[in-house]
Amino acid sequence: MYSLAEENYIKSIYHLQQEAGKEVSTNAIAESMETKPSSVTDMVQKLAEKKILSYRKYKGVQLTEEGRIIAANVIRKHRLWEVFLVDKLKFHWDEVHEIAEQLEHVHSEELINRLDKFLGNPAFDPHGDPIPDAKGNFKNTEKKLLSELKKKQSGVCVGVKETSTEYLQYLDKKKITIGTKISVLGKEFFDGSMIIQVGRDQFFISQKIAENLYIQTA
Amino acid sequence: MYSLAEENYIKSIYHLQQEAGKEVSTNAIAESMETKPSSVTDMVQKLAEKKILSYRKYKGVQLTEEGRIIAANVIRKHRLWEVFLVDKLKFHWDEVHEIAEQLEHVHSEELINRLDKFLGNPAFDPHGDPIPDAKGNFKNTEKKLLSELKKKQSGVCVGVKETSTEYLQYLDKKKITIGTKISVLGKEFFDGSMIIQVGRDQFFISQKIAENLYIQTA
DNA sequence: TTTTATTTTTAGCTTAGACTAAAAATAAAA
DNA sequence: TTTTATTTTTAGTCTAAGCTAAAAATAAAA
């Protein structure tokens, strides 16, 4: 059984490895966890002893297979709880992250299996992120960023990259949610901004907006 | 916001105060929390500083109004989660305690209010214990112990005093659960044992069984 | 009312996890 | 290839919460 602090480190390292690939630096971990590099070094050395990750001084860390499974399980719990909060308790998708951060650390395999079943074995969380199975396997759907679409292309919103409240509220205001169809009417090469169509509305979005929205094209 | 350890102390002290009334001793707290008296002294002094309880050296402690409210809120969360686990996730009533012990420490008022609503604002948990409202008020129903009933009296099971797995499994085996009607057919003065009727079955129970079952008489 | 037993507290130590400041290693620039 | 800047680690503190062993207070027994 891993402590709350350990689980959070493992989860963060997992996510960083997804983005950056290969070895993850001490500083990167410290930044993502809002802690100091020296604290990271301590914890990372402890996790290395426990064979949850491999650590080479000054070179960064990489999760072992065991580490990856632990991370996937925490993520599985987080995302299942998010589904619960949105589907059953009618929370809004931009309100659930913090609560799920707490719920993800409740230890009980039976609980999470029953929750999974209760929710109808969902494959994606309310932000469109995939929910791994109990062994830590993700089904990966190939999704693009909206910013990668060209003029006249269209697709369906399947998730977000950025999950800040500000961003999610922006999407809300524009009536963009999981499943919303989006068409690119025009695209400016200079700054990557776009004119898009959502429902009956057409409006301008900046590149920053476009590169944080995942789209599944038909 | 209180730490997990603090919340557990507050909850334990609350329960002990219910049973013992008035001041609760250091030793009693230590025993109920499976910790050492010296650790209890430390924590109790800290909680006294925070005005959660009043503490007189060598004399024991008593929760303040603030302490009582905190305790009631933790208990409210515990019991609501138990209802969720049994009603929604189909856990058995003897399997939910440990999981609820973890869930009760998730901090979010909004969460617990929505959960309450989702569950249909239940008044009792799966063991028949009352669920306090958000302000910490319990509705108290006057319930008796089965052992207090006389020959030929009968009533409905509304809860248990003892919550060990062994006891709950015994009740299960005998098909006694919340709502089960029980009639006392005979009672032995010498040892407090009884012959009771449950459904179509009649059987013998010891005083130990009888004095841990709460009954509501008509 | 002494003496003895029990309970409670204090003092000092331990561990997990975080922090600061300084030292060491690596990477970037001149 | 030195020098400079950046990153990472080490060493030493700090806090929360626990523990043991000894001291102090209270309660029980003689």
Coordinates of N, CA and C (backbone and C1' of nucleotides) in Angstrom, one line a residue, chain B residues 3 5 9 35-36 38-39 42-43 46 58-59, chain D residues 16-27:
Chain B
S3 N -6.9 17.7 10.1 CA -6.2 16.5 9.6 C -7.0 15.2 9.8
A5 N -5.9 12.6 11.3 CA -5.7 12.2 12.7 C -6.6 12.9 13.6
Y9 N -9.6 11.5 16.1 CA -9.7 11.7 17.6 C -11.0 12.3 17.9
T35 N -4.1 3.2 20.2 CA -2.8 4.0 20.3 C -2.4 4.0 21.7
K36 N -1.3 4.8 22.0 CA -0.8 4.8 23.4 C -1.3 6.1 24.2
S38 N 0.2 8.2 25.9 CA 1.0 9.4 25.8 C 0.7 10.1 24.4
S39 N 0.4 9.3 23.4 CA 0.1 9.9 22.1 C -1.2 10.7 22.3
D42 N -0.7 14.1 23.9 CA -0.2 15.1 23.0 C -1.3 15.7 22.1
M43 N -2.1 14.8 21.5 CA -3.1 15.2 20.6 C -4.2 16.0 21.3
K46 N -3.2 19.5 21.9 CA -3.3 20.3 20.6 C -4.7 20.7 20.3
Y58 N -5.2 15.3 33.9 CA -5.5 14.1 34.7 C -7.0 13.9 34.9
K59 N -7.8 14.8 34.3 CA -9.3 14.7 34.6 C -10.1 14.3 33.3
Chain D
dA16 P 2.7 21.0 13.4 O5' 2.3 19.5 13.0 C5' 1.8 19.3 11.7 C4' 1.6 17.8 11.6 C3' 0.7 17.2 12.7 O3' -0.2 16.3 12.1 C1' 2.8 16.1 12.7
dA17 P -1.4 15.8 13.0 O5' -0.8 14.4 13.6 C5' -0.5 13.3 12.7 C4' 0.3 12.3 13.4 C3' -0.3 11.8 14.7 O3' -0.6 10.4 14.6 C1' 2.1 12.1 14.8
dG18 P -1.4 9.7 15.8 O5' -0.4 8.8 16.5 C5' 0.1 7.6 15.8 C4' 1.5 7.3 16.2 C3' 1.9 6.8 17.5 O3' 1.6 5.4 17.7 C1' 3.6 8.3 16.8
dC19 P 1.5 4.7 19.1 O5' 3.0 4.5 19.6 C5' 3.9 3.9 18.7 C4' 5.3 3.9 19.3 C3' 5.3 3.5 20.8 O3' 5.8 2.2 21.0 C1' 6.5 5.6 20.4
dT20 P 5.7 1.6 22.5 O5' 7.1 2.1 23.2 C5' 8.3 1.9 22.6 C4' 9.4 2.4 23.6 C3' 9.3 1.8 25.0 O3' 10.6 1.5 25.5 C1' 9.1 4.2 25.1
dA21 P 10.7 0.7 26.8 O5' 11.3 1.7 27.9 C5' 12.1 2.8 27.4 C4' 12.3 3.8 28.5 C3' 12.1 3.2 29.9 O3' 13.0 3.9 30.8 C1' 10.5 4.9 29.6
dA22 P 13.2 3.5 32.4 O5' 12.8 4.9 33.1 C5' 13.5 6.1 32.6 C4' 12.7 7.3 33.2 C3' 12.5 7.2 34.7 O3' 12.7 8.5 35.2 C1' 10.4 7.5 33.6
dA23 P 12.7 8.8 36.8 O5' 11.5 9.8 37.0 C5' 11.6 11.0 36.1 C4' 10.3 11.8 36.3 C3' 9.9 12.0 37.7 O3' 9.4 13.3 37.8 C1' 8.1 10.9 36.6
dA24 P 9.0 14.0 39.2 O5' 7.4 14.1 39.1 C5' 6.9 14.8 38.0 C4' 5.4 14.6 38.1 C3' 4.8 14.9 39.5 O3' 3.7 15.7 39.3 C1' 4.0 12.8 38.7
dA25 P 2.9 16.4 40.5 O5' 1.5 15.8 40.4 C5' 0.8 15.8 39.2 C4' -0.4 14.8 39.2 C3' -1.3 15.0 40.4 O3' -2.5 15.3 39.9 C1' -0.7 12.7 40.0
dT26 P -3.8 15.5 40.9 O5' -4.4 14.1 41.0 C5' -4.9 13.5 39.8 C4' -5.4 12.1 40.0 C3' -6.4 12.0 41.1 O3' -7.5 11.3 40.5 C1' -4.7 10.3 41.4
dA27 P -8.9 11.0 41.3 O5' -8.7 9.5 41.7 C5' -8.4 8.6 40.6 C4' -8.3 7.2 41.1 C3' -9.4 6.8 42.1 O3' -9.8 5.5 41.7 C1' -7.3 6.4 43.1

